[in-house]
Coordinates of C-alpha atoms and ligand atoms in Angstrom, one line a residue:
X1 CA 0.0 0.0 0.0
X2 CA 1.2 3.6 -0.8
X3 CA 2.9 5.7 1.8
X4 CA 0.3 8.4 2.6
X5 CA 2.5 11.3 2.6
X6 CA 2.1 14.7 1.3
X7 CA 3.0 13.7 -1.9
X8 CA -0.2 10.9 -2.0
X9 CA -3.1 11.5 -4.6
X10 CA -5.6 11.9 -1.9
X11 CA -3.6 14.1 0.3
X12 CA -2.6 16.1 -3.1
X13 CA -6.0 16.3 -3.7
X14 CA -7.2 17.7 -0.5
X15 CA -4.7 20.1 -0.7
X16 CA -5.7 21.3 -3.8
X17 CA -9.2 21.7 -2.7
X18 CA -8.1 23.8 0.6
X19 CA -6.3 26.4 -1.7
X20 CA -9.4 26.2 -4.1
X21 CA -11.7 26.6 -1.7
X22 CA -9.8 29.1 -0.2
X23 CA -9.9 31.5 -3.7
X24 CA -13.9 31.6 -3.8
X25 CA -14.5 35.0 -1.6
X26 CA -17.2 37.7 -1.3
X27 CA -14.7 39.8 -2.0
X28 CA -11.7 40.5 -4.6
X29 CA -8.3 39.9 -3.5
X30 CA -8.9 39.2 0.2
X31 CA -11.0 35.8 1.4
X32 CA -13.7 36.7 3.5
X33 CA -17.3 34.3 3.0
X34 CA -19.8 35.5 5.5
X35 CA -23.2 34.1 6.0
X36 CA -25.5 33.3 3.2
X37 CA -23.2 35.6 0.9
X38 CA -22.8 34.7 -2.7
X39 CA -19.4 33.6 -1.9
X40 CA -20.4 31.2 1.2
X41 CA -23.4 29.8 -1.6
X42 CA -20.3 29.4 -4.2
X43 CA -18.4 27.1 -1.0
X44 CA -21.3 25.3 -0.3
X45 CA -22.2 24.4 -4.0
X46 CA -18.1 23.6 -4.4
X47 CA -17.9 21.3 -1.2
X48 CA -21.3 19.8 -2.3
X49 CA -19.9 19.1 -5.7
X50 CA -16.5 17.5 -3.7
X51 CA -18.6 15.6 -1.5
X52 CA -20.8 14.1 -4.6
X53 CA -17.1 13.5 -6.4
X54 CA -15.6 10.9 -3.8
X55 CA -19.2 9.0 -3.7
X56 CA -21.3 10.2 -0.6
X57 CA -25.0 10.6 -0.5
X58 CA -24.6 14.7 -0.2
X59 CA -27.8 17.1 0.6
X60 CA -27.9 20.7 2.7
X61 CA -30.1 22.7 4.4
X62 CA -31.8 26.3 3.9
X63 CA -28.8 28.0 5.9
X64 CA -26.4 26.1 3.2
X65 CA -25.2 23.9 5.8
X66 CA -23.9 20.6 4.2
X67 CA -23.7 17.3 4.8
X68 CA -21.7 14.0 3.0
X69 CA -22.7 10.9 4.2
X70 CA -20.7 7.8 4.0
X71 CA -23.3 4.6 4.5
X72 CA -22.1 1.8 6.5
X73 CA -23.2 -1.4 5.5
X74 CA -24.7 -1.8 9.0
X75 CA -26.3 1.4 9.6
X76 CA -26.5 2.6 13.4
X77 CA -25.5 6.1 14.6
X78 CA -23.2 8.2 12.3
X79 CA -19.9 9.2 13.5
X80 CA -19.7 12.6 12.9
X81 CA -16.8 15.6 11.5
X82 CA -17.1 18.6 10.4
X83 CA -16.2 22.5 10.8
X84 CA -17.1 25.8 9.5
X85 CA -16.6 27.2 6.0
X86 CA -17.6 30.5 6.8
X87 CA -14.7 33.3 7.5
X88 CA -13.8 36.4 9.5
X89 CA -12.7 39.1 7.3
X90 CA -9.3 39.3 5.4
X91 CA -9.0 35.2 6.4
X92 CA -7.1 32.5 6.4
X93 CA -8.1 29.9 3.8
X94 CA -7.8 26.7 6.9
X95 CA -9.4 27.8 10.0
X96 CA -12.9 25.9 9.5
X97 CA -12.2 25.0 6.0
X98 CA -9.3 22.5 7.2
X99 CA -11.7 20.3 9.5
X100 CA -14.4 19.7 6.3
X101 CA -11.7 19.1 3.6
X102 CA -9.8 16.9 6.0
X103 CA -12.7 14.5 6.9
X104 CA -13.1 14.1 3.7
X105 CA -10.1 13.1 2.6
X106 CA -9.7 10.6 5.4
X107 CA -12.8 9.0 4.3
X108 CA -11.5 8.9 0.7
X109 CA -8.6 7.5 1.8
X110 CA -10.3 4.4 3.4
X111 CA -12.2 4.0 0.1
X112 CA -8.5 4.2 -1.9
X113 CA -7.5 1.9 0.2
X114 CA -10.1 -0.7 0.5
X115 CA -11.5 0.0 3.7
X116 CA -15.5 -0.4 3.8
X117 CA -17.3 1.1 7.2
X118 CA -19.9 -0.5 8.6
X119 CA -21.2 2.3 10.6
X120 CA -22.2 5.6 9.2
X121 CA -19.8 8.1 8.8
X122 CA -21.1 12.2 8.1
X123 CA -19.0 15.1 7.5
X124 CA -20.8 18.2 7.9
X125 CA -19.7 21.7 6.7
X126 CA -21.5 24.7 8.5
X127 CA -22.9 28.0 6.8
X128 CA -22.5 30.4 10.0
X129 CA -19.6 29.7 13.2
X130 CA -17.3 33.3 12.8
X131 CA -20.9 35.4 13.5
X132 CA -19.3 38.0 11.6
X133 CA -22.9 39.3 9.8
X134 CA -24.8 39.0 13.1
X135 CA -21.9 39.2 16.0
X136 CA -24.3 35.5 17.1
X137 CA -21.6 32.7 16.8
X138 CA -22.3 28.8 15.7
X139 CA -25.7 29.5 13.8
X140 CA -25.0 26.7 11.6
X141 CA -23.8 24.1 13.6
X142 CA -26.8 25.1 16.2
X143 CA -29.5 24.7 13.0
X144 CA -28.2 21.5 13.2
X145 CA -28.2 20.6 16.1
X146 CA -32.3 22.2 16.7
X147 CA -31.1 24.8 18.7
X148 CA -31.0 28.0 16.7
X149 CA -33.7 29.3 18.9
X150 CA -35.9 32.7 18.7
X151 CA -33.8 34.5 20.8
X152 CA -31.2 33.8 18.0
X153 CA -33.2 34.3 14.9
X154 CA -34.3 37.8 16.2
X155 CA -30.7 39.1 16.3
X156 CA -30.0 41.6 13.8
X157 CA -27.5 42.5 11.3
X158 CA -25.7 45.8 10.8
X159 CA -28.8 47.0 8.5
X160 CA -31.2 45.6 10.6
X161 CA -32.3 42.4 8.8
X162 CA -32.7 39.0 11.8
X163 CA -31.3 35.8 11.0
X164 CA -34.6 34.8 10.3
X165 CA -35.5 37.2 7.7
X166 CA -32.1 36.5 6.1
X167 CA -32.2 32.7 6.3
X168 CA -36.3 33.2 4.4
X169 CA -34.9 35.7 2.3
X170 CA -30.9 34.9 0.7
X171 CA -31.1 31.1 2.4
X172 CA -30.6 28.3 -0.1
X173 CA -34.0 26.7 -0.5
X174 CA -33.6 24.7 -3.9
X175 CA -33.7 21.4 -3.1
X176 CA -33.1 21.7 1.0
X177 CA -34.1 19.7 3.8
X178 CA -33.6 19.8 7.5
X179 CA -30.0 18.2 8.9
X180 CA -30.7 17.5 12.3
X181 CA -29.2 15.4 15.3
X182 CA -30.6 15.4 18.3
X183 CA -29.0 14.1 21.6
X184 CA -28.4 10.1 21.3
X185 CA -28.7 10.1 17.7
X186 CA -24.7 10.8 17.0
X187 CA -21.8 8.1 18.2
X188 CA -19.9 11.0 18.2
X189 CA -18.7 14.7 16.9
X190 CA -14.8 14.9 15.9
X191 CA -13.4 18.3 14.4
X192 CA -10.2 18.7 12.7
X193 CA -9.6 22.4 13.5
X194 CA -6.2 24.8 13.1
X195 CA -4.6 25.4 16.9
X196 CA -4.8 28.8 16.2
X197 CA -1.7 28.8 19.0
X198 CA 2.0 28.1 18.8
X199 CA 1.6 25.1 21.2
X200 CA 2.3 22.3 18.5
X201 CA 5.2 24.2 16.7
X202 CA 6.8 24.9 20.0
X203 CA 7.0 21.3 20.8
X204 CA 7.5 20.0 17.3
X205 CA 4.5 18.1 17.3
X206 CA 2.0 18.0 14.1
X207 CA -1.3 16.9 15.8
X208 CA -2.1 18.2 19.4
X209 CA -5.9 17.1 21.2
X210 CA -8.4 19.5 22.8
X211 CA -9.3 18.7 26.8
X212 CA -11.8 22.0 26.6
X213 CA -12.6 25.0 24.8
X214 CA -13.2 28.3 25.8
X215 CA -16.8 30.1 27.1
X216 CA -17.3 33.3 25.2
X217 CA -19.7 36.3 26.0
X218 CA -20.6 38.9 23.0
X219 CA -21.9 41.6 23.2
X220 CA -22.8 44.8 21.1
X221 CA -22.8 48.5 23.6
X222 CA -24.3 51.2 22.2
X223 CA -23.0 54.9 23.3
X224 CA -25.6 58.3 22.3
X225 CA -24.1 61.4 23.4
X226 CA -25.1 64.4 20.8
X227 CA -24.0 65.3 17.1
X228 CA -23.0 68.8 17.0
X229 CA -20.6 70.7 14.8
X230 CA -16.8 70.7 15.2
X231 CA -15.8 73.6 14.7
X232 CA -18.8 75.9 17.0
X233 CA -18.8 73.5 19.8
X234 CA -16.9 74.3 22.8
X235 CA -15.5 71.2 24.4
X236 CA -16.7 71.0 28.1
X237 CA -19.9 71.3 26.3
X238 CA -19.9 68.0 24.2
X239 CA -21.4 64.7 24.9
X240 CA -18.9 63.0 22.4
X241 CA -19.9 59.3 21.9
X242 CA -16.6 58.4 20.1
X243 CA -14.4 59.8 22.6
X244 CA -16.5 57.9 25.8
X245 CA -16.2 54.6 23.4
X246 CA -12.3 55.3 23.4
X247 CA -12.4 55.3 26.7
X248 CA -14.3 52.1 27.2
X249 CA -12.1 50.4 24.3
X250 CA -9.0 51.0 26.9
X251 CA -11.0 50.4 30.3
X252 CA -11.8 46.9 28.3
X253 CA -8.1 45.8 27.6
X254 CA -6.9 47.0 31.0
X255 CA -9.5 45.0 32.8
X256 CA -8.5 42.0 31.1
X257 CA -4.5 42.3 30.9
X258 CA -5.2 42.5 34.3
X259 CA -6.9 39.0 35.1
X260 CA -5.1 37.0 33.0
X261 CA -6.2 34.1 31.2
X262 CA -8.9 36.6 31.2
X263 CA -9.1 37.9 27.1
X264 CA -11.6 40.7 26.0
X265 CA -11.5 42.6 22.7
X266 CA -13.6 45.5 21.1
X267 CA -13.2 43.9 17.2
X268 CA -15.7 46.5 15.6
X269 CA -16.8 49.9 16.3
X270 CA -19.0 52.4 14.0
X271 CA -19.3 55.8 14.4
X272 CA -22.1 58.0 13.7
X273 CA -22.7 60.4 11.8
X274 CA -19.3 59.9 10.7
X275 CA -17.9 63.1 9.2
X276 CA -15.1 64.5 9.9
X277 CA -16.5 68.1 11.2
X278 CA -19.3 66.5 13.4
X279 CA -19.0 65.5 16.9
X280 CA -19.7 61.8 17.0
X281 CA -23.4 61.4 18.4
X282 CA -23.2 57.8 18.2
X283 CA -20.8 54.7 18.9
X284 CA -21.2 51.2 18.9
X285 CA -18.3 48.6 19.8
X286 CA -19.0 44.3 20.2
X287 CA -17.1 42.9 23.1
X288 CA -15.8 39.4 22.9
X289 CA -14.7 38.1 26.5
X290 CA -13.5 34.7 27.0
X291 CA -12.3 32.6 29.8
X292 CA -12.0 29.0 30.4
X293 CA -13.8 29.3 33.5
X294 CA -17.8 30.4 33.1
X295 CA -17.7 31.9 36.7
X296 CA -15.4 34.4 35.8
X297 CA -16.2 35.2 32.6
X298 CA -19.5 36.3 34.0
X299 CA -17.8 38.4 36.6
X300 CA -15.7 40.1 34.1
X301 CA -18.5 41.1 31.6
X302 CA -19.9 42.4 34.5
X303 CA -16.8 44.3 36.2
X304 CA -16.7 45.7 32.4
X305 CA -20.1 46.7 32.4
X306 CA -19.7 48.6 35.1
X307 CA -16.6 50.4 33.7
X308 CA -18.2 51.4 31.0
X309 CA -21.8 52.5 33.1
X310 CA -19.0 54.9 34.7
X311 CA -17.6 56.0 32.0
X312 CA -20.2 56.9 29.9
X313 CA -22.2 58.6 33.1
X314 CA -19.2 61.1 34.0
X315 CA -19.6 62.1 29.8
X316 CA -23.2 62.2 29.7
X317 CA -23.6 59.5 27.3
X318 CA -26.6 57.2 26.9
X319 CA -24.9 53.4 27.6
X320 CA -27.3 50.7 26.0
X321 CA -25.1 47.8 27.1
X322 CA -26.3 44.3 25.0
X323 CA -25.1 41.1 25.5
X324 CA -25.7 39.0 22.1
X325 CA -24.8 35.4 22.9
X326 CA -23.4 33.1 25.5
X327 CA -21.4 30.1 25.2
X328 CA -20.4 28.2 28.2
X329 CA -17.0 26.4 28.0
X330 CA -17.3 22.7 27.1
X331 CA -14.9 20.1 28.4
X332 CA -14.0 17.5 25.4
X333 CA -14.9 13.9 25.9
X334 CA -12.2 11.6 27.4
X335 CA -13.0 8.7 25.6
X336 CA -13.1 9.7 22.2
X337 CA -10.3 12.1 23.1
X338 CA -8.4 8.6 24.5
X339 CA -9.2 7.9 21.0
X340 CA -7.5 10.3 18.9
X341 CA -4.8 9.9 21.2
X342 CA -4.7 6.6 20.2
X343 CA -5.1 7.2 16.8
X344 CA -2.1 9.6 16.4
X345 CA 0.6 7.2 18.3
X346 CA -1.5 3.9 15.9
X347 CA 0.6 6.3 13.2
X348 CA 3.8 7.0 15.0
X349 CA 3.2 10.0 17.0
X350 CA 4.0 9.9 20.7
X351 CA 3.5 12.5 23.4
X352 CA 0.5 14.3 22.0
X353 CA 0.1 18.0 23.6
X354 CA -3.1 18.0 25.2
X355 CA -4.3 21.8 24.9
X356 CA -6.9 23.9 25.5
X357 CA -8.7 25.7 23.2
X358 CA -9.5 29.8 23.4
X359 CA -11.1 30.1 20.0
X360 CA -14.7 28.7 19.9
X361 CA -15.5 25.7 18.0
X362 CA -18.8 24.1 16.5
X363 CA -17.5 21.3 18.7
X364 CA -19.2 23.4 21.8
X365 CA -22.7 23.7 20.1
X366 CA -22.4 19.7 19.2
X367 CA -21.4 18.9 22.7
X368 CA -25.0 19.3 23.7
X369 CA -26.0 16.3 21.9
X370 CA -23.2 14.1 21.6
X371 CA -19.5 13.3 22.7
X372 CA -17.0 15.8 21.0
X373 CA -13.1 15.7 20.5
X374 CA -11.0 17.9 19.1
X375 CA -7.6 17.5 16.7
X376 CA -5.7 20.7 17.2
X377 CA -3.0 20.7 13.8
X378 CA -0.1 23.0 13.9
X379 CA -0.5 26.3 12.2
X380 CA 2.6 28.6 11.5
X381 CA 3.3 30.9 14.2
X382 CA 0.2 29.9 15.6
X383 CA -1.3 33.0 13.5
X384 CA -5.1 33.0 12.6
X385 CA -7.9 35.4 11.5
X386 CA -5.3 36.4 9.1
X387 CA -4.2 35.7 5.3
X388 CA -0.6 34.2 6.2
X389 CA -2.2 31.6 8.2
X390 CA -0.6 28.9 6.8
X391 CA 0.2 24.6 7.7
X392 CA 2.2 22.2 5.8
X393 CA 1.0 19.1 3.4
X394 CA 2.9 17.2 5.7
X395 CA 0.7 17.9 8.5
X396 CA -2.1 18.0 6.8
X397 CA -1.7 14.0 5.6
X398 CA -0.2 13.7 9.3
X399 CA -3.9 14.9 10.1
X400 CA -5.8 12.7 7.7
X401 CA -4.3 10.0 8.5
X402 CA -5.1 10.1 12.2
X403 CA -8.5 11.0 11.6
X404 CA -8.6 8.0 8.8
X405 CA -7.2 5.4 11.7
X406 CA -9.8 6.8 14.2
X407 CA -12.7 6.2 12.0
X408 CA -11.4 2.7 11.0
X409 CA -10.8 1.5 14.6
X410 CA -14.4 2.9 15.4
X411 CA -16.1 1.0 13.3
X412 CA -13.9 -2.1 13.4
X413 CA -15.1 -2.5 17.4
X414 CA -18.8 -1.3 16.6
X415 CA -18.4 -4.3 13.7
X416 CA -17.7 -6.2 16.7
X417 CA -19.8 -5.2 18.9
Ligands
LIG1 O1 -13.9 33.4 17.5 C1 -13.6 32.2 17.5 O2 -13.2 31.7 18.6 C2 -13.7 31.3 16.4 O3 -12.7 31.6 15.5 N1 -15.0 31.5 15.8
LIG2 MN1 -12.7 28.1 13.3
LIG3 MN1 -12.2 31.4 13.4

């Protein structure tokens, strides 16, 4: 049998669809494929196309989440991987994209090799996990996991629209049906994800597992203080709400560099009106604050609440202070992380890092209904969110093969019961 290196027609070929797959963008000359966009429809129509090439029974839903199914000749409850195909802005073409491509290709590399399953096997790639249109993370993964709630299809976009009126409106109806799992319908949920950290390459290892991942709280605040002209406006007499918002931005950092592992950040703000000789009236920043421990996540969005409630008193600003979406921090399941272990030394690994995780992950949205694991794979200089994110073909058939072993040892001892 054929050495699967990088150099292997299946590994060649996933590769080739990650840089693919990486070129199809809303935009010109920068990847970024937000929810129901042209570009994310143009993704989900590729990896449907992909997923119909190597033989799996392939459908999606309205939100253009998709699904490839392998069919085990015994049936019983799918294993399932998957990740996000959605983007931040300016991306990197393999955080998300990695963990669809990659499941893939392990499964086509049992086929190439003559391995049947007996037990279903699904790879799923999701519409919505970045939340960059609505600031709401995981819509996808939580349509298909029935959980995309009303609190969540009320949220609104920066013109206003809710997910709901954008999922009836832009979502891709042709042909869609509903991908659901509910809790004791999955064996499991595996993602193939980039570490986004410089763990791996600090230790020379390829492949690193996930013990837990991250809570987040995001929020949108909303500062009114009044317009007024530049130049006739005295300054003791403005309620500027750009200037209160800088304020916050740096009251935000400071509380969290100083409760470390503690991480907030102010991504996005808008000003209104917006010209250059009018006093700002109107700001509005998100917050993203993250911790590994829920308890004091909660206590910092609320130490930072409270900052910015001061703040925006002493300048006579109006403070409308929203919190968009909570995600409690999920700890991975030993046994099936016991099993990618296992899977990585099966191919000659040893001492797999086991790390946590601060970005968020579908993995958190599918823990509600099933086991999860994670497979961290080494990124260069740990750098993410950004268009130099980068990881080698080595790593990535390092990666599939792992994932290819997992799958193959799963369904050998469901096989025999
Ligand atoms: O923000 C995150 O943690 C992930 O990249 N969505
Ligand atoms: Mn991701
Ligand atoms: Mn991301």
């Amino acid at each position: 049998m054929e050495p699967v290196g990088k150099d292997h027609p299946v590994i060649r070929k996933a590769w080739d669809r990650l840089q693919e797959l990486g070129g199809i963008s809303d935009e010109s000359g920068r990847l970024t494929r937000v929810f129901l966009s042209q570009g994310s429809r143009r993704a989900a129509e590729k990896l449907s196309a992909w997923m119909r090439e190597d033989g799996l029974d392939v459908c999606h839903d309205a939100l253009g989440n998709v699904r490839g199914r392998r069919h085990g000749a015994e049936g019983g409850l799918p294993l399932v991987l998957g990740s996000h195909y959605d983007t931040v802005i300016d991306a990197g073409r393999y955080d998300g994209a990695l963990g669809i491509i990659a499941a893939m290709a392990a499964l086509d590399l049992m086929a190439t090799q003559g391995k049947a399953i007996t037990r279903p096997v699904d790879v799923l790639g999701f519409a919505d996990e970045e939340g960059v249109r609505f600031h709401a993370t995981y819509l996808g993964s939580r349509a298909c996991t029935g959980t995309l709630g009303p609190a969540l299809m009320e949220v609104r976009d920066a013109n206003g629209m809710t997910v709901a009126d954008a999922i009836r409106s832009e979502g891709w109806h042709e042909g869609a049906q509903d991908i659901v799992y509910r809790k004791g319908e999955v064996a499991a949920y595996l993602e193939i994800h980039i570490e986004q950290g410089r763990v791996l390459e600090e230790t020379g290892q390829p492949l690193g597992v996930v013990f837990s991942i991250c809570g987040q709280t995001r929020g949108r605040v909303t500062l009114r203080g009044r317009t007024e002209h530049a130049g006739t406006t005295p300054m003791p007499l403005r309620r500027d709400a750009l200037a209160a918002a800088a304020e916050c931005v740096l009251a935000v950092e400071a509380h969290a560099a100083g409760n470390a592992p503690l991480v907030a950040t102010v991504g996005k703000l808008d000003v209104r009106p917006g010209a250059g000789n009018a006093v700002p009236g109107e700001a509005c920043f998100t917050l993203d604050i993250r911790h590994p421990d829920d308890e004091s996540r909660q206590k910092a969005v609320a130490a930072i609440k409270e900052a910015c409630a001061s703040i925006s008193g002493r300048r006579q600003v109006a403070m409308d202070f929203m919190i968009v979406q909570e995600s409690a921090a999920v700890a991975c399941d030993p046994e099936w992380t016991e099993r990618l272990i296992d899977s990585a030394n099966s191919i000659g690994l040893g001492d797999v890092p086991v790390l946590s995780s601060g970005a968020g992950h579908d993995a958190v949205v599918f823990s509600e209904v099933a086991p999860v694991a994670m497979l961290f794979v080494r990124c260069l200089g740990g750098l993410s969110h950004h268009p130099d994110e980068s990881i080698t073909r080595e790593d990535l058939a390092v990666a599939v093969r792992a994932a290819a072993a997992c799958i193959e040892k799963w369904n050998r001892q469901a096989h025999e019961g």
